mmCIF file of C-alpha atoms and ligand atoms in Angstrom:
data_model
loop_
_atom_site.group_PDB
_atom_site.id
_atom_site.type_symbol
_atom_site.label_atom_id
_atom_site.label_comp_id
_atom_site.label_asym_id
_atom_site.label_seq_id
_atom_site.Cartn_x
_atom_site.Cartn_y
_atom_site.Cartn_z
ATOM 1 C CA UNK A 412 -4.328 15.429 23.353
ATOM 2 C CA UNK A 413 -5.836 13.977 19.977
ATOM 3 C CA UNK A 414 -5.247 10.051 19.977
ATOM 4 C CA UNK A 415 -4.706 7.872 16.826
ATOM 5 C CA UNK A 416 -3.706 4.227 16.607
ATOM 6 C CA UNK A 417 -2.971 1.479 14.056
ATOM 7 C CA UNK A 418 -4.773 -1.718 14.661
ATOM 8 C CA UNK A 419 -3.676 -4.974 13.152
ATOM 9 C CA UNK A 420 -2.478 -8.553 14.115
ATOM 10 C CA UNK A 421 0.368 -8.724 14.590
ATOM 11 C CA UNK A 422 1.465 -5.056 14.898
ATOM 12 C CA UNK A 423 4.417 -4.828 17.207
ATOM 13 C CA UNK A 424 6.777 -4.488 14.127
ATOM 14 C CA UNK A 425 4.576 -1.602 12.504
ATOM 15 C CA UNK A 426 6.463 1.548 11.458
ATOM 16 C CA UNK A 427 3.251 3.571 11.230
ATOM 17 C CA UNK A 428 3.542 4.991 15.080
ATOM 18 C CA UNK A 429 7.238 6.190 14.686
ATOM 19 C CA UNK A 430 6.298 7.941 11.062
ATOM 20 C CA UNK A 431 3.070 9.543 12.682
ATOM 21 C CA UNK A 432 4.720 10.755 15.648
ATOM 22 C CA UNK A 433 7.551 12.360 14.000
ATOM 23 C CA UNK A 434 5.085 14.384 11.657
ATOM 24 C CA UNK A 435 3.102 15.322 14.930
ATOM 25 C CA UNK A 436 6.150 16.502 16.641
ATOM 26 C CA UNK A 437 7.584 18.242 13.788
ATOM 27 C CA UNK A 438 4.348 20.588 13.851
ATOM 28 C CA UNK A 439 4.318 20.578 17.813
ATOM 29 C CA UNK A 440 0.820 19.056 17.717
ATOM 30 C CA UNK A 441 -0.765 17.540 20.718
ATOM 31 C CA UNK A 442 -1.472 14.323 19.551
ATOM 32 C CA UNK A 443 -0.078 10.743 19.927
ATOM 33 C CA UNK A 444 -0.200 7.676 17.871
ATOM 34 C CA UNK A 445 0.149 4.084 19.006
ATOM 35 C CA UNK A 446 0.076 0.516 17.695
ATOM 36 C CA UNK A 447 -3.071 -1.664 19.023
ATOM 37 C CA UNK A 448 -2.966 -5.440 18.512
ATOM 38 C CA UNK A 449 -6.835 -6.580 18.293
ATOM 39 C CA UNK A 450 -7.481 -10.339 18.813
ATOM 40 C CA UNK A 451 -8.686 -12.156 15.740
ATOM 41 C CA UNK A 452 -11.207 -14.159 17.490
ATOM 42 C CA UNK A 453 -12.501 -11.252 19.459
ATOM 43 C CA UNK A 454 -12.449 -8.638 16.696
ATOM 44 C CA UNK A 455 -15.770 -7.428 16.803
ATOM 45 C CA UNK A 456 -16.112 -6.747 20.636
ATOM 46 C CA UNK A 457 -12.693 -5.148 20.425
ATOM 47 C CA UNK A 458 -13.143 -2.699 17.827
ATOM 48 C CA UNK A 459 -16.455 -1.639 18.959
ATOM 49 C CA UNK A 460 -14.847 -0.870 22.635
ATOM 50 C CA UNK A 461 -12.181 1.071 20.581
ATOM 51 C CA UNK A 462 -14.410 3.077 18.571
ATOM 52 C CA UNK A 463 -16.666 3.901 21.610
ATOM 53 C CA UNK A 464 -13.606 5.328 23.174
ATOM 54 C CA UNK A 465 -12.030 8.650 22.849
ATOM 55 C CA UNK A 466 -9.946 8.106 19.673
ATOM 56 C CA UNK A 467 -9.551 10.677 16.698
ATOM 57 C CA UNK A 468 -8.757 8.128 14.012
ATOM 58 C CA UNK A 469 -7.258 4.892 13.223
ATOM 59 C CA UNK A 470 -5.394 3.080 10.771
ATOM 60 C CA UNK A 471 -6.369 -0.500 9.965
ATOM 61 C CA UNK A 472 -4.073 -3.153 8.550
ATOM 62 C CA UNK A 473 -3.727 -6.959 8.056
ATOM 63 C CA UNK A 474 -5.969 -9.022 8.832
ATOM 64 C CA UNK A 475 -8.872 -6.446 9.446
ATOM 65 C CA UNK A 476 -9.326 -4.034 6.376
ATOM 66 C CA UNK A 477 -12.392 -5.798 5.156
ATOM 67 C CA UNK A 478 -13.528 -6.920 8.671
ATOM 68 C CA UNK A 479 -13.991 -3.161 9.833
ATOM 69 C CA UNK A 480 -16.232 -2.173 7.425
ATOM 70 C CA UNK A 481 -19.697 -3.392 9.185
ATOM 71 C CA UNK A 482 -18.454 -1.269 12.133
ATOM 72 C CA UNK A 483 -18.304 1.922 10.318
ATOM 73 C CA UNK A 484 -21.070 4.850 9.502
ATOM 74 C CA UNK A 485 -19.704 5.664 5.956
ATOM 75 C CA UNK A 486 -17.256 4.524 3.438
ATOM 76 C CA UNK A 487 -15.467 6.615 0.892
ATOM 77 C CA UNK A 488 -16.169 6.053 -2.639
ATOM 78 C CA UNK A 489 -12.834 4.407 -3.150
ATOM 79 C CA UNK A 490 -12.792 2.457 -0.014
ATOM 80 C CA UNK A 491 -16.080 1.117 -1.253
ATOM 81 C CA UNK A 492 -14.475 0.194 -4.709
ATOM 82 C CA UNK A 493 -11.774 -1.647 -2.812
ATOM 83 C CA UNK A 494 -13.997 -3.376 -0.400
ATOM 84 C CA UNK A 495 -11.372 -2.493 2.268
ATOM 85 C CA UNK A 496 -10.432 0.346 4.794
ATOM 86 C CA UNK A 497 -7.149 1.443 5.504
ATOM 87 C CA UNK A 498 -8.187 4.806 7.272
ATOM 88 C CA UNK A 499 -10.917 5.537 9.862
ATOM 89 C CA UNK A 500 -11.811 9.055 10.667
ATOM 90 C CA UNK A 501 -14.193 10.797 12.995
ATOM 91 C CA UNK A 502 -16.222 13.338 11.752
ATOM 92 C CA UNK A 503 -19.282 14.880 13.689
ATOM 93 C CA UNK A 504 -19.552 11.838 15.976
ATOM 94 C CA UNK A 505 -19.533 9.396 12.852
ATOM 95 C CA UNK A 506 -16.933 7.019 11.732
ATOM 96 C CA UNK A 507 -15.735 7.325 8.254
ATOM 97 C CA UNK A 508 -14.041 4.631 6.405
ATOM 98 C CA UNK A 509 -11.458 5.747 3.950
ATOM 99 C CA UNK A 510 -8.599 3.793 1.969
ATOM 100 C CA UNK A 511 -5.369 5.730 1.088
ATOM 101 C CA UNK A 512 -3.145 2.802 -0.439
ATOM 102 C CA UNK A 513 -4.379 3.420 -4.009
ATOM 103 C CA UNK A 514 -3.459 7.266 -3.778
ATOM 104 C CA UNK A 515 -0.599 6.613 -1.610
ATOM 105 C CA UNK A 516 1.006 4.300 -4.192
ATOM 106 C CA UNK A 517 0.172 6.954 -6.929
ATOM 107 C CA UNK A 518 1.931 9.662 -5.016
ATOM 108 C CA UNK A 519 4.882 7.561 -4.762
ATOM 109 C CA UNK A 520 4.999 6.623 -8.173
ATOM 110 C CA UNK A 521 4.625 10.170 -9.342
ATOM 111 C CA UNK A 522 8.364 10.446 -7.592
ATOM 112 C CA UNK A 523 9.762 8.558 -10.651
ATOM 113 C CA UNK A 524 7.007 8.727 -13.395
ATOM 114 C CA UNK A 525 3.864 10.287 -14.371
ATOM 115 C CA UNK A 526 1.086 7.746 -15.854
ATOM 116 C CA UNK A 527 0.169 8.633 -19.120
ATOM 117 C CA UNK A 528 -2.416 7.112 -21.790
ATOM 118 C CA UNK A 529 0.523 5.723 -23.563
ATOM 119 C CA UNK A 530 1.717 3.421 -20.417
ATOM 120 C CA UNK A 531 1.452 -0.439 -20.456
ATOM 121 C CA UNK A 532 1.478 -1.418 -17.045
ATOM 122 C CA UNK A 533 1.805 -4.761 -15.455
ATOM 123 C CA UNK A 534 0.692 -5.564 -11.919
ATOM 124 C CA UNK A 535 1.965 -8.919 -10.422
ATOM 125 C CA UNK A 536 0.056 -10.316 -7.501
ATOM 126 C CA UNK A 537 -4.044 -10.235 -6.924
ATOM 127 C CA UNK A 538 -4.013 -9.740 -3.105
ATOM 128 C CA UNK A 539 -5.556 -7.067 -1.011
ATOM 129 C CA UNK A 540 -2.345 -4.469 -1.745
ATOM 130 C CA UNK A 541 -2.786 -5.315 -5.572
ATOM 131 C CA UNK A 542 -6.806 -4.119 -5.588
ATOM 132 C CA UNK A 543 -6.207 -0.917 -4.329
ATOM 133 C CA UNK A 544 -3.025 -0.255 -6.711
ATOM 134 C CA UNK A 545 -5.026 -1.563 -9.634
ATOM 135 C CA UNK A 546 -8.321 0.699 -9.008
ATOM 136 C CA UNK A 547 -5.892 3.863 -8.735
ATOM 137 C CA UNK A 548 -4.029 2.820 -11.881
ATOM 138 C CA UNK A 549 -7.070 2.132 -13.904
ATOM 139 C CA UNK A 550 -8.542 5.523 -13.067
ATOM 140 C CA UNK A 551 -5.246 6.923 -14.702
ATOM 141 C CA UNK A 552 -6.470 5.386 -18.071
ATOM 142 C CA UNK A 553 -3.295 3.586 -19.412
ATOM 143 C CA UNK A 554 -3.296 2.295 -22.806
ATOM 144 C CA UNK A 555 -2.878 -1.432 -21.321
ATOM 145 C CA UNK A 556 -3.474 -2.955 -17.721
ATOM 146 C CA UNK A 557 -2.682 -6.467 -16.616
ATOM 147 C CA UNK A 558 -3.022 -8.237 -13.593
ATOM 148 C CA UNK A 559 -0.791 -11.455 -13.603
ATOM 149 C CA UNK A 560 -1.320 -13.834 -10.776
ATOM 150 C CA UNK A 561 -0.183 -17.457 -9.984
ATOM 151 C CA UNK A 562 -3.937 -18.122 -9.553
ATOM 152 C CA UNK A 563 -4.999 -16.536 -12.671
ATOM 153 C CA UNK A 564 -8.992 -16.856 -11.239
ATOM 154 C CA UNK A 565 -8.252 -14.186 -8.675
ATOM 155 C CA UNK A 566 -6.835 -11.888 -11.220
ATOM 156 C CA UNK A 567 -9.734 -12.485 -13.439
ATOM 157 C CA UNK A 568 -12.257 -11.741 -10.783
ATOM 158 C CA UNK A 569 -10.295 -8.212 -10.059
ATOM 159 C CA UNK A 570 -10.238 -6.698 -13.408
ATOM 160 C CA UNK A 571 -12.846 -4.837 -15.156
ATOM 161 C CA UNK A 572 -13.640 -3.289 -18.689
ATOM 162 C CA UNK A 573 -10.604 -3.841 -21.102
ATOM 163 C CA UNK A 574 -8.286 -4.951 -18.485
ATOM 164 C CA UNK A 575 -6.367 -8.331 -18.770
ATOM 165 C CA UNK A 576 -5.675 -11.315 -16.340
ATOM 166 C CA UNK A 577 -2.646 -13.241 -17.307
ATOM 167 C CA UNK A 578 -0.875 -16.155 -15.916
ATOM 168 C CA UNK A 579 2.771 -15.495 -14.802
ATOM 169 C CA UNK A 580 4.361 -17.491 -17.587
ATOM 170 C CA UNK A 581 2.665 -15.074 -20.248
ATOM 171 C CA UNK A 582 3.644 -12.034 -18.246
ATOM 172 C CA UNK A 583 7.293 -13.364 -18.147
ATOM 173 C CA UNK A 584 7.130 -13.924 -22.060
ATOM 174 C CA UNK A 585 5.801 -10.479 -23.026
ATOM 175 C CA UNK A 586 7.623 -8.517 -20.164
ATOM 176 C CA UNK A 587 9.370 -6.404 -22.788
ATOM 177 C CA UNK A 588 5.863 -4.845 -23.852
ATOM 178 C CA UNK A 589 5.454 -2.839 -20.571
ATOM 179 C CA UNK A 590 6.468 0.594 -19.432
ATOM 180 C CA UNK A 591 5.630 0.207 -15.919
ATOM 181 C CA UNK A 592 5.931 -3.252 -13.686
ATOM 182 C CA UNK A 593 4.469 -3.504 -10.111
ATOM 183 C CA UNK A 594 5.172 -6.284 -7.946
ATOM 184 C CA UNK A 595 2.584 -6.686 -5.171
ATOM 185 C CA UNK A 596 3.003 -10.299 -4.127
ATOM 186 C CA UNK A 597 4.490 -11.426 -0.771
ATOM 187 C CA UNK A 598 7.585 -13.037 -2.272
ATOM 188 C CA UNK A 599 10.787 -11.489 -1.334
ATOM 189 C CA UNK A 600 9.476 -10.453 2.304
ATOM 190 C CA UNK A 601 11.823 -12.586 4.397
ATOM 191 C CA UNK A 602 15.136 -10.988 4.061
ATOM 192 C CA UNK A 603 16.814 -14.519 3.320
ATOM 193 C CA UNK A 604 14.702 -15.271 0.334
ATOM 194 C CA UNK A 605 15.961 -14.862 -3.252
ATOM 195 C CA UNK A 606 12.767 -15.838 -5.194
ATOM 196 C CA UNK A 607 11.101 -13.697 -7.716
ATOM 197 C CA UNK A 608 7.610 -14.322 -8.863
ATOM 198 C CA UNK A 609 8.667 -14.237 -12.798
ATOM 199 C CA UNK A 610 11.913 -14.351 -14.338
ATOM 200 C CA UNK A 611 13.053 -11.025 -15.636
ATOM 201 C CA UNK A 612 15.034 -12.084 -18.697
ATOM 202 C CA UNK A 613 12.722 -10.218 -21.297
ATOM 203 C CA UNK A 614 13.024 -6.472 -19.180
ATOM 204 C CA UNK A 615 14.055 -3.665 -21.298
ATOM 205 C CA UNK A 616 16.287 -1.372 -19.708
ATOM 206 C CA UNK A 617 14.644 1.807 -18.813
ATOM 207 C CA UNK A 618 11.127 0.327 -17.690
ATOM 208 C CA UNK A 619 10.039 1.517 -14.444
ATOM 209 C CA UNK A 620 9.797 -1.353 -11.977
ATOM 210 C CA UNK A 621 8.192 -0.978 -8.516
ATOM 211 C CA UNK A 622 8.245 -3.549 -5.496
ATOM 212 C CA UNK A 623 5.859 -2.772 -2.618
ATOM 213 C CA UNK A 624 7.948 -4.358 -0.300
ATOM 214 C CA UNK A 625 10.150 -1.983 1.822
ATOM 215 C CA UNK A 626 11.766 -4.390 4.243
ATOM 216 C CA UNK A 627 14.295 -5.490 2.675
ATOM 217 C CA UNK A 628 15.078 -2.315 0.838
ATOM 218 C CA UNK A 629 15.963 -4.528 -2.324
ATOM 219 C CA UNK A 630 14.151 -7.505 -2.830
ATOM 220 C CA UNK A 631 15.743 -10.015 -5.449
ATOM 221 C CA UNK A 632 13.092 -8.899 -7.763
ATOM 222 C CA UNK A 633 14.357 -5.162 -7.813
ATOM 223 C CA UNK A 634 18.103 -6.408 -7.491
ATOM 224 C CA UNK A 635 17.615 -8.191 -10.673
ATOM 225 C CA UNK A 636 15.367 -5.201 -12.511
ATOM 226 C CA UNK A 637 18.317 -3.024 -11.481
ATOM 227 C CA UNK A 638 20.970 -5.046 -12.944
ATOM 228 C CA UNK A 639 18.863 -5.027 -16.292
ATOM 229 C CA UNK A 640 18.716 -1.080 -16.339
ATOM 230 C CA UNK A 641 15.364 -0.372 -14.722
ATOM 231 C CA UNK A 642 14.266 2.557 -12.969
ATOM 232 C CA UNK A 643 13.402 1.131 -9.547
ATOM 233 C CA UNK A 644 11.462 1.852 -6.400
ATOM 234 C CA UNK A 645 10.611 0.022 -3.401
ATOM 235 C CA UNK A 646 7.728 0.181 -0.885
ATOM 236 C CA UNK A 647 8.743 2.786 1.120
ATOM 237 C CA UNK A 648 7.083 5.920 -0.785
ATOM 238 C CA UNK A 649 3.900 3.987 -1.211
ATOM 239 C CA UNK A 650 4.312 3.381 2.652
ATOM 240 C CA UNK A 651 4.667 7.073 3.427
ATOM 241 C CA UNK A 652 2.515 8.161 0.697
ATOM 242 C CA UNK A 653 -0.445 6.342 2.395
ATOM 243 C CA UNK A 654 0.431 7.544 5.728
ATOM 244 C CA UNK A 655 0.688 11.105 4.814
ATOM 245 C CA UNK A 656 -2.647 10.996 3.150
ATOM 246 C CA UNK A 657 -4.234 9.529 6.152
ATOM 247 C CA UNK A 658 -2.556 12.217 8.242
ATOM 248 C CA UNK A 659 -4.303 14.798 5.917
ATOM 249 C CA UNK A 660 -7.597 13.037 6.050
ATOM 250 C CA UNK A 661 -7.328 13.219 10.198
ATOM 251 C CA UNK A 662 -6.017 17.052 10.225
ATOM 252 C CA UNK A 663 -6.925 18.757 7.203
ATOM 253 C CA UNK A 664 -3.533 19.312 6.140
ATOM 254 C CA UNK A 665 -0.767 17.075 4.552
ATOM 255 C CA UNK A 666 2.044 16.343 7.074
ATOM 256 C CA UNK A 667 5.835 17.233 6.277
ATOM 257 C CA UNK A 668 6.566 13.933 4.117
ATOM 258 C CA UNK A 669 10.475 14.580 4.491
ATOM 259 C CA UNK A 670 10.122 14.332 8.291
ATOM 260 C CA UNK A 671 8.223 11.055 7.619
ATOM 261 C CA UNK A 672 10.517 9.413 5.277
ATOM 262 C CA UNK A 673 13.782 10.377 7.396
ATOM 263 C CA UNK A 674 12.026 8.620 10.424
ATOM 264 C CA UNK A 675 11.199 5.470 8.336
ATOM 265 C CA UNK A 676 14.792 5.215 6.885
ATOM 266 C CA UNK A 677 16.313 5.835 10.251
ATOM 267 C CA UNK A 678 13.772 3.047 11.878
ATOM 268 C CA UNK A 679 14.888 0.712 8.910
ATOM 269 C CA UNK A 680 18.610 1.421 10.078
ATOM 270 C CA UNK A 681 19.289 3.588 6.925
ATOM 271 C CA UNK A 682 19.524 0.658 4.740
ATOM 272 C CA UNK A 683 17.421 1.986 1.939
ATOM 273 C CA UNK A 684 18.804 4.813 -0.313
ATOM 274 C CA UNK A 685 15.508 4.867 -2.359
HETATM 275 P P1 ATR B 2176 -1.727 -8.918 0.343
HETATM 276 O O1 ATR B 2176 -3.039 -8.614 0.949
HETATM 277 O O2 ATR B 2176 -0.609 -8.270 1.117
HETATM 278 O O3 ATR B 2176 -1.611 -8.571 -1.221
HETATM 279 P P2 ATR B 2176 -2.433 -11.899 -0.102
HETATM 280 O O4 ATR B 2176 -3.753 -11.291 -0.287
HETATM 281 O O5 ATR B 2176 -2.041 -12.906 0.901
HETATM 282 O O6 ATR B 2176 -1.650 -10.391 0.370
HETATM 283 O O7 ATR B 2176 -2.110 -11.852 -1.639
HETATM 284 C C1 ATR B 2176 -0.816 -12.494 -1.795
HETATM 285 C C2 ATR B 2176 -0.302 -12.385 -3.225
HETATM 286 O O8 ATR B 2176 1.021 -13.034 -3.281
HETATM 287 C C3 ATR B 2176 -1.224 -13.288 -4.238
HETATM 288 O O9 ATR B 2176 -1.258 -12.641 -5.342
HETATM 289 C C4 ATR B 2176 -0.576 -14.416 -4.364
HETATM 290 O O10 ATR B 2176 -0.786 -15.299 -5.318
HETATM 291 P P3 ATR B 2176 -2.046 -16.432 -5.366
HETATM 292 O O11 ATR B 2176 -3.566 -15.458 -5.523
HETATM 293 O O12 ATR B 2176 -2.037 -17.381 -6.274
HETATM 294 O O13 ATR B 2176 -2.014 -17.069 -4.026
HETATM 295 C C5 ATR B 2176 0.673 -14.091 -4.398
HETATM 296 N N1 ATR B 2176 1.919 -15.287 -4.013
HETATM 297 C C6 ATR B 2176 2.113 -15.495 -2.760
HETATM 298 N N2 ATR B 2176 3.063 -16.579 -2.690
HETATM 299 C C7 ATR B 2176 3.538 -16.686 -4.060
HETATM 300 C C8 ATR B 2176 4.478 -17.437 -4.784
HETATM 301 N N3 ATR B 2176 5.122 -18.412 -4.110
HETATM 302 N N4 ATR B 2176 4.472 -17.283 -6.226
HETATM 303 C C9 ATR B 2176 3.743 -16.399 -6.967
HETATM 304 N N5 ATR B 2176 2.692 -15.911 -6.008
HETATM 305 C C10 ATR B 2176 2.928 -15.725 -4.722
#
């Protein structure tokens, strides 16, 4: 049997095992995917032990996406640019690190919008998730690409070429100029919270607005955007997209994405209609 796992800390709420096992079962593949909590303090010893075992591949999540790198034999060009790995593949006895977060995000976005050279894109937040999304969007060469962050210096350290780093206040003021807006901060994560990183007063109807959070299915940010007539998407398409691409790296073919999405909606209590 093939063996796969997601490693992280904490990991008990991860939806990756259900999603991948549903896809394996749908093609009667003799494979299993589990969640393994690795200790933050003893990470190096524990990961070395796992890599020496009989696993075929891993997903890596918070807080180990950077720390795994010294343990791998090779990195894909995109993982190198991100400085972070979310997918580990065994090939010819070697461990290859890849990052499917950026391409997974693009797959999801394409369900509602193809990015063109006319687009003006705003990314809110400059953390780990933001970086993979930023690099993937930069490759699509939009007309304008801005990262706005509470700590502007972090956005400034991330942007390259002609791209811009803005304050949240500036993003709020010029919101009407953007065709695509992506919320990548952790605001909105606890279901009870009603905060948004910026006010959406200037948002234009028809703007594409994505929040990479999928639980809750609609953050306060997405709810307000919808009220203003935006075309909204939550984080489920990105999550299933990165998972599907990891699956493809391991098996050589794409999984049944609908099976994965159906399972995720089931796990989330059918609360997302997106
Ligand atoms: P991840 O790796 O999931 O992207 P992270 O690296 O912890 O998470 O980044 C969190 C992001 O959310 C950052 O952009 C952070 O802004 P700062 O760089 O200024 O810390 C942003 N963030 C978190 N809480 C916030 C808040 N209350 N208001 C505005 N931005 C916030």
